[in-house]
């Protein structure tokens, strides 16, 4: 576990120095203090809008990955991963609160829209599915 902790500190420290980074999340087992490995890691949220600059940040994230920790650029991540990080991840660094809140809101809403559109469900059924998912996660 010490190795994971050391690696997490290194990656978070690296990205905190970048002015374009708005927030950093930990997700997966690292966020809950459990086992870490592939599929667990750090999500980097930026304030970048330029596609080339975003691509550069995305590549920088990939360079920071190793066998211990995944590092992903949340600006270009899949809808499912953005939703997972917004719902279950923990914020470990925040430079721009408004950007972080906007990201979380959009991640949740986009995922809900995907359920309705992707599965052809009506809003009532989609809401039931989302509530069931939340109940499972929260233990209601």
PDB file of C-alpha atoms in Angstrom:
ATOM      1  CA  UNK A   1       0.000   0.000   0.000  1.00  0.00           C
ATOM      2  CA  UNK A   2       2.925   2.328   0.673  1.00  0.00           C
ATOM      3  CA  UNK A   3       3.957   2.025  -2.969  1.00  0.00           C
ATOM      4  CA  UNK A   4       0.478   3.176  -4.093  1.00  0.00           C
ATOM      5  CA  UNK A   5       0.547   6.073  -1.672  1.00  0.00           C
ATOM      6  CA  UNK A   6       3.975   7.189  -2.860  1.00  0.00           C
ATOM      7  CA  UNK A   7       2.944   6.949  -6.523  1.00  0.00           C
ATOM      8  CA  UNK A   8      -0.290   8.842  -5.883  1.00  0.00           C
ATOM      9  CA  UNK A   9       1.610  11.673  -4.168  1.00  0.00           C
ATOM     10  CA  UNK A  10       4.033  11.857  -7.097  1.00  0.00           C
ATOM     11  CA  UNK A  11       1.283  12.083  -9.727  1.00  0.00           C
ATOM     12  CA  UNK A  12      -0.853  14.556  -7.768  1.00  0.00           C
ATOM     13  CA  UNK A  13       2.208  16.732  -7.105  1.00  0.00           C
ATOM     14  CA  UNK A  14       3.104  16.682 -10.800  1.00  0.00           C
ATOM     15  CA  UNK A  15      -0.318  17.840 -12.002  1.00  0.00           C
ATOM     16  CA  UNK A  16      -0.851  20.398  -9.207  1.00  0.00           C
ATOM     17  CA  UNK A  17       2.012  22.396 -10.708  1.00  0.00           C
ATOM     18  CA  UNK A  18       0.164  22.822 -14.034  1.00  0.00           C
ATOM     19  CA  UNK A  19      -1.921  26.009 -14.176  1.00  0.00           C
ATOM     20  CA  UNK A  20      -4.371  24.503 -16.654  1.00  0.00           C
ATOM     21  CA  UNK A  21      -5.371  21.755 -14.201  1.00  0.00           C
ATOM     22  CA  UNK A  22      -8.675  22.687 -12.520  1.00  0.00           C
ATOM     23  CA  UNK A  23      -9.098  19.648 -10.267  1.00  0.00           C
ATOM     24  CA  UNK A  24      -7.711  16.210  -9.492  1.00  0.00           C
ATOM     25  CA  UNK A  25      -9.798  13.225  -8.444  1.00  0.00           C
ATOM     26  CA  UNK A  26      -8.876   9.806  -7.162  1.00  0.00           C
ATOM     27  CA  UNK A  27     -11.233   7.002  -8.125  1.00  0.00           C
ATOM     28  CA  UNK A  28     -11.599   3.253  -7.805  1.00  0.00           C
ATOM     29  CA  UNK A  29     -10.054   1.496  -4.837  1.00  0.00           C
ATOM     30  CA  UNK A  30      -7.651   4.354  -4.168  1.00  0.00           C
ATOM     31  CA  UNK A  31     -10.544   6.719  -3.509  1.00  0.00           C
ATOM     32  CA  UNK A  32     -11.997   4.385  -0.902  1.00  0.00           C
ATOM     33  CA  UNK A  33      -8.666   3.344   0.607  1.00  0.00           C
ATOM     34  CA  UNK A  34      -8.908  -0.187  -0.815  1.00  0.00           C
ATOM     35  CA  UNK A  35      -6.654  -2.117  -3.197  1.00  0.00           C
ATOM     36  CA  UNK A  36      -5.274  -0.135  -6.113  1.00  0.00           C
ATOM     37  CA  UNK A  37      -4.249  -1.359  -9.527  1.00  0.00           C
ATOM     38  CA  UNK A  38      -5.426  -1.199 -13.130  1.00  0.00           C
ATOM     39  CA  UNK A  39      -8.760   0.603 -13.298  1.00  0.00           C
ATOM     40  CA  UNK A  40      -7.927   2.723 -10.283  1.00  0.00           C
ATOM     41  CA  UNK A  41      -6.288   6.047 -10.510  1.00  0.00           C
ATOM     42  CA  UNK A  42      -6.210   9.786 -10.851  1.00  0.00           C
ATOM     43  CA  UNK A  43      -8.573  11.840 -12.997  1.00  0.00           C
ATOM     44  CA  UNK A  44      -7.211  15.155 -14.269  1.00  0.00           C
ATOM     45  CA  UNK A  45      -9.753  17.902 -15.072  1.00  0.00           C
ATOM     46  CA  UNK A  46      -8.483  20.903 -17.019  1.00  0.00           C
ATOM     47  CA  UNK A  47      -9.674  24.329 -18.083  1.00  0.00           C
ATOM     48  CA  UNK A  48      -8.344  23.797 -21.610  1.00  0.00           C
ATOM     49  CA  UNK A  49     -10.540  24.287 -24.676  1.00  0.00           C
ATOM     50  CA  UNK A  50      -7.984  24.065 -27.471  1.00  0.00           C
ATOM     51  CA  UNK A  51      -8.064  20.543 -28.992  1.00  0.00           C
ATOM     52  CA  UNK A  52      -4.274  20.425 -29.439  1.00  0.00           C
ATOM     53  CA  UNK A  53      -3.625  21.504 -25.849  1.00  0.00           C
ATOM     54  CA  UNK A  54      -6.140  18.908 -24.618  1.00  0.00           C
ATOM     55  CA  UNK A  55      -4.423  16.240 -26.702  1.00  0.00           C
ATOM     56  CA  UNK A  56      -1.093  17.227 -25.192  1.00  0.00           C
ATOM     57  CA  UNK A  57      -2.536  16.946 -21.667  1.00  0.00           C
ATOM     58  CA  UNK A  58      -4.081  13.585 -22.549  1.00  0.00           C
ATOM     59  CA  UNK A  59      -0.673  12.308 -23.708  1.00  0.00           C
ATOM     60  CA  UNK A  60       0.931  13.697 -20.553  1.00  0.00           C
ATOM     61  CA  UNK A  61      -1.582  11.686 -18.521  1.00  0.00           C
ATOM     62  CA  UNK A  62      -0.674   8.527 -20.418  1.00  0.00           C
ATOM     63  CA  UNK A  63       3.020   9.107 -19.768  1.00  0.00           C
ATOM     64  CA  UNK A  64       2.288   9.334 -16.021  1.00  0.00           C
ATOM     65  CA  UNK A  65       0.502   5.943 -16.023  1.00  0.00           C
ATOM     66  CA  UNK A  66       2.264   2.852 -14.777  1.00  0.00           C
ATOM     67  CA  UNK A  67       1.420  -0.621 -13.497  1.00  0.00           C
ATOM     68  CA  UNK A  68       0.236   0.858 -10.218  1.00  0.00           C
ATOM     69  CA  UNK A  69      -1.895   3.797 -11.244  1.00  0.00           C
ATOM     70  CA  UNK A  70      -4.008   4.900 -14.210  1.00  0.00           C
ATOM     71  CA  UNK A  71      -4.011   8.612 -15.001  1.00  0.00           C
ATOM     72  CA  UNK A  72      -6.798   9.896 -17.259  1.00  0.00           C
ATOM     73  CA  UNK A  73      -7.729  13.250 -18.734  1.00  0.00           C
ATOM     74  CA  UNK A  74     -11.375  13.654 -17.723  1.00  0.00           C
ATOM     75  CA  UNK A  75     -11.980  16.220 -20.472  1.00  0.00           C
ATOM     76  CA  UNK A  76     -11.612  13.486 -23.099  1.00  0.00           C
ATOM     77  CA  UNK A  77     -12.663  10.414 -21.082  1.00  0.00           C
ATOM     78  CA  UNK A  78     -15.729   8.315 -21.881  1.00  0.00           C
ATOM     79  CA  UNK A  79     -19.170   9.290 -20.580  1.00  0.00           C
ATOM     80  CA  UNK A  80     -19.159   6.267 -18.273  1.00  0.00           C
ATOM     81  CA  UNK A  81     -15.784   7.059 -16.712  1.00  0.00           C
ATOM     82  CA  UNK A  82     -16.635  10.751 -16.243  1.00  0.00           C
ATOM     83  CA  UNK A  83     -19.866   9.715 -14.515  1.00  0.00           C
ATOM     84  CA  UNK A  84     -18.068   7.190 -12.297  1.00  0.00           C
ATOM     85  CA  UNK A  85     -15.436   9.720 -11.227  1.00  0.00           C
ATOM     86  CA  UNK A  86     -18.036  12.449 -10.578  1.00  0.00           C
ATOM     87  CA  UNK A  87     -20.227  10.067  -8.580  1.00  0.00           C
ATOM     88  CA  UNK A  88     -17.672   7.955  -6.702  1.00  0.00           C
ATOM     89  CA  UNK A  89     -14.340   9.781  -6.925  1.00  0.00           C
ATOM     90  CA  UNK A  90     -12.794  11.997  -4.280  1.00  0.00           C
ATOM     91  CA  UNK A  91     -11.440  15.463  -5.036  1.00  0.00           C
ATOM     92  CA  UNK A  92      -7.830  15.645  -3.850  1.00  0.00           C
ATOM     93  CA  UNK A  93      -6.996  19.021  -5.391  1.00  0.00           C
ATOM     94  CA  UNK A  94      -9.102  21.912  -6.637  1.00  0.00           C
ATOM     95  CA  UNK A  95      -7.929  25.110  -8.307  1.00  0.00           C
ATOM     96  CA  UNK A  96     -11.210  26.092  -9.972  1.00  0.00           C
ATOM     97  CA  UNK A  97     -14.337  25.196  -7.993  1.00  0.00           C
ATOM     98  CA  UNK A  98     -16.771  26.474 -10.638  1.00  0.00           C
ATOM     99  CA  UNK A  99     -15.133  24.291 -13.304  1.00  0.00           C
ATOM    100  CA  UNK A 100     -15.249  21.235 -11.030  1.00  0.00           C
ATOM    101  CA  UNK A 101     -18.918  21.714 -10.147  1.00  0.00           C
ATOM    102  CA  UNK A 102     -19.783  22.236 -13.835  1.00  0.00           C
ATOM    103  CA  UNK A 103     -17.918  19.029 -14.740  1.00  0.00           C
ATOM    104  CA  UNK A 104     -19.736  16.992 -12.094  1.00  0.00           C
ATOM    105  CA  UNK A 105     -23.137  18.348 -13.097  1.00  0.00           C
ATOM    106  CA  UNK A 106     -22.545  17.671 -16.795  1.00  0.00           C
ATOM    107  CA  UNK A 107     -21.109  14.219 -16.123  1.00  0.00           C
ATOM    108  CA  UNK A 108     -24.202  13.204 -14.166  1.00  0.00           C
ATOM    109  CA  UNK A 109     -26.677  14.742 -16.640  1.00  0.00           C
ATOM    110  CA  UNK A 110     -24.943  13.347 -19.725  1.00  0.00           C
ATOM    111  CA  UNK A 111     -24.949   9.867 -18.224  1.00  0.00           C
ATOM    112  CA  UNK A 112     -28.664  10.131 -17.404  1.00  0.00           C
ATOM    113  CA  UNK A 113     -29.346  11.299 -20.976  1.00  0.00           C
ATOM    114  CA  UNK A 114     -27.365   8.328 -22.317  1.00  0.00           C
ATOM    115  CA  UNK A 115     -29.599   5.949 -20.371  1.00  0.00           C
ATOM    116  CA  UNK A 116     -32.746   7.501 -21.827  1.00  0.00           C
ATOM    117  CA  UNK A 117     -31.461   7.811 -25.400  1.00  0.00           C
ATOM    118  CA  UNK A 118     -29.233   4.751 -25.536  1.00  0.00           C
ATOM    119  CA  UNK A 119     -31.796   2.315 -24.294  1.00  0.00           C
ATOM    120  CA  UNK A 120     -34.908   4.026 -25.638  1.00  0.00           C
ATOM    121  CA  UNK A 121     -36.347   4.241 -22.157  1.00  0.00           C
ATOM    122  CA  UNK A 122     -38.907   6.749 -21.032  1.00  0.00           C
ATOM    123  CA  UNK A 123     -37.883   9.312 -18.422  1.00  0.00           C
ATOM    124  CA  UNK A 124     -39.780   7.531 -15.639  1.00  0.00           C
ATOM    125  CA  UNK A 125     -38.072   4.172 -16.218  1.00  0.00           C
ATOM    126  CA  UNK A 126     -34.675   5.828 -16.659  1.00  0.00           C
ATOM    127  CA  UNK A 127     -35.173   7.669 -13.359  1.00  0.00           C
ATOM    128  CA  UNK A 128     -36.024   4.378 -11.648  1.00  0.00           C
ATOM    129  CA  UNK A 129     -32.823   2.800 -12.983  1.00  0.00           C
ATOM    130  CA  UNK A 130     -30.711   5.737 -11.793  1.00  0.00           C
ATOM    131  CA  UNK A 131     -32.384   5.649  -8.362  1.00  0.00           C
ATOM    132  CA  UNK A 132     -31.741   1.900  -8.143  1.00  0.00           C
ATOM    133  CA  UNK A 133     -28.069   2.494  -8.968  1.00  0.00           C
ATOM    134  CA  UNK A 134     -27.822   5.179  -6.283  1.00  0.00           C
ATOM    135  CA  UNK A 135     -29.571   2.963  -3.751  1.00  0.00           C
ATOM    136  CA  UNK A 136     -27.077   0.184  -4.457  1.00  0.00           C
ATOM    137  CA  UNK A 137     -24.147   2.589  -4.028  1.00  0.00           C
ATOM    138  CA  UNK A 138     -25.493   4.334  -0.940  1.00  0.00           C
ATOM    139  CA  UNK A 139     -26.891   1.237   0.759  1.00  0.00           C
ATOM    140  CA  UNK A 140     -30.469   2.484   1.095  1.00  0.00           C
TER     141      UNK A 140
END
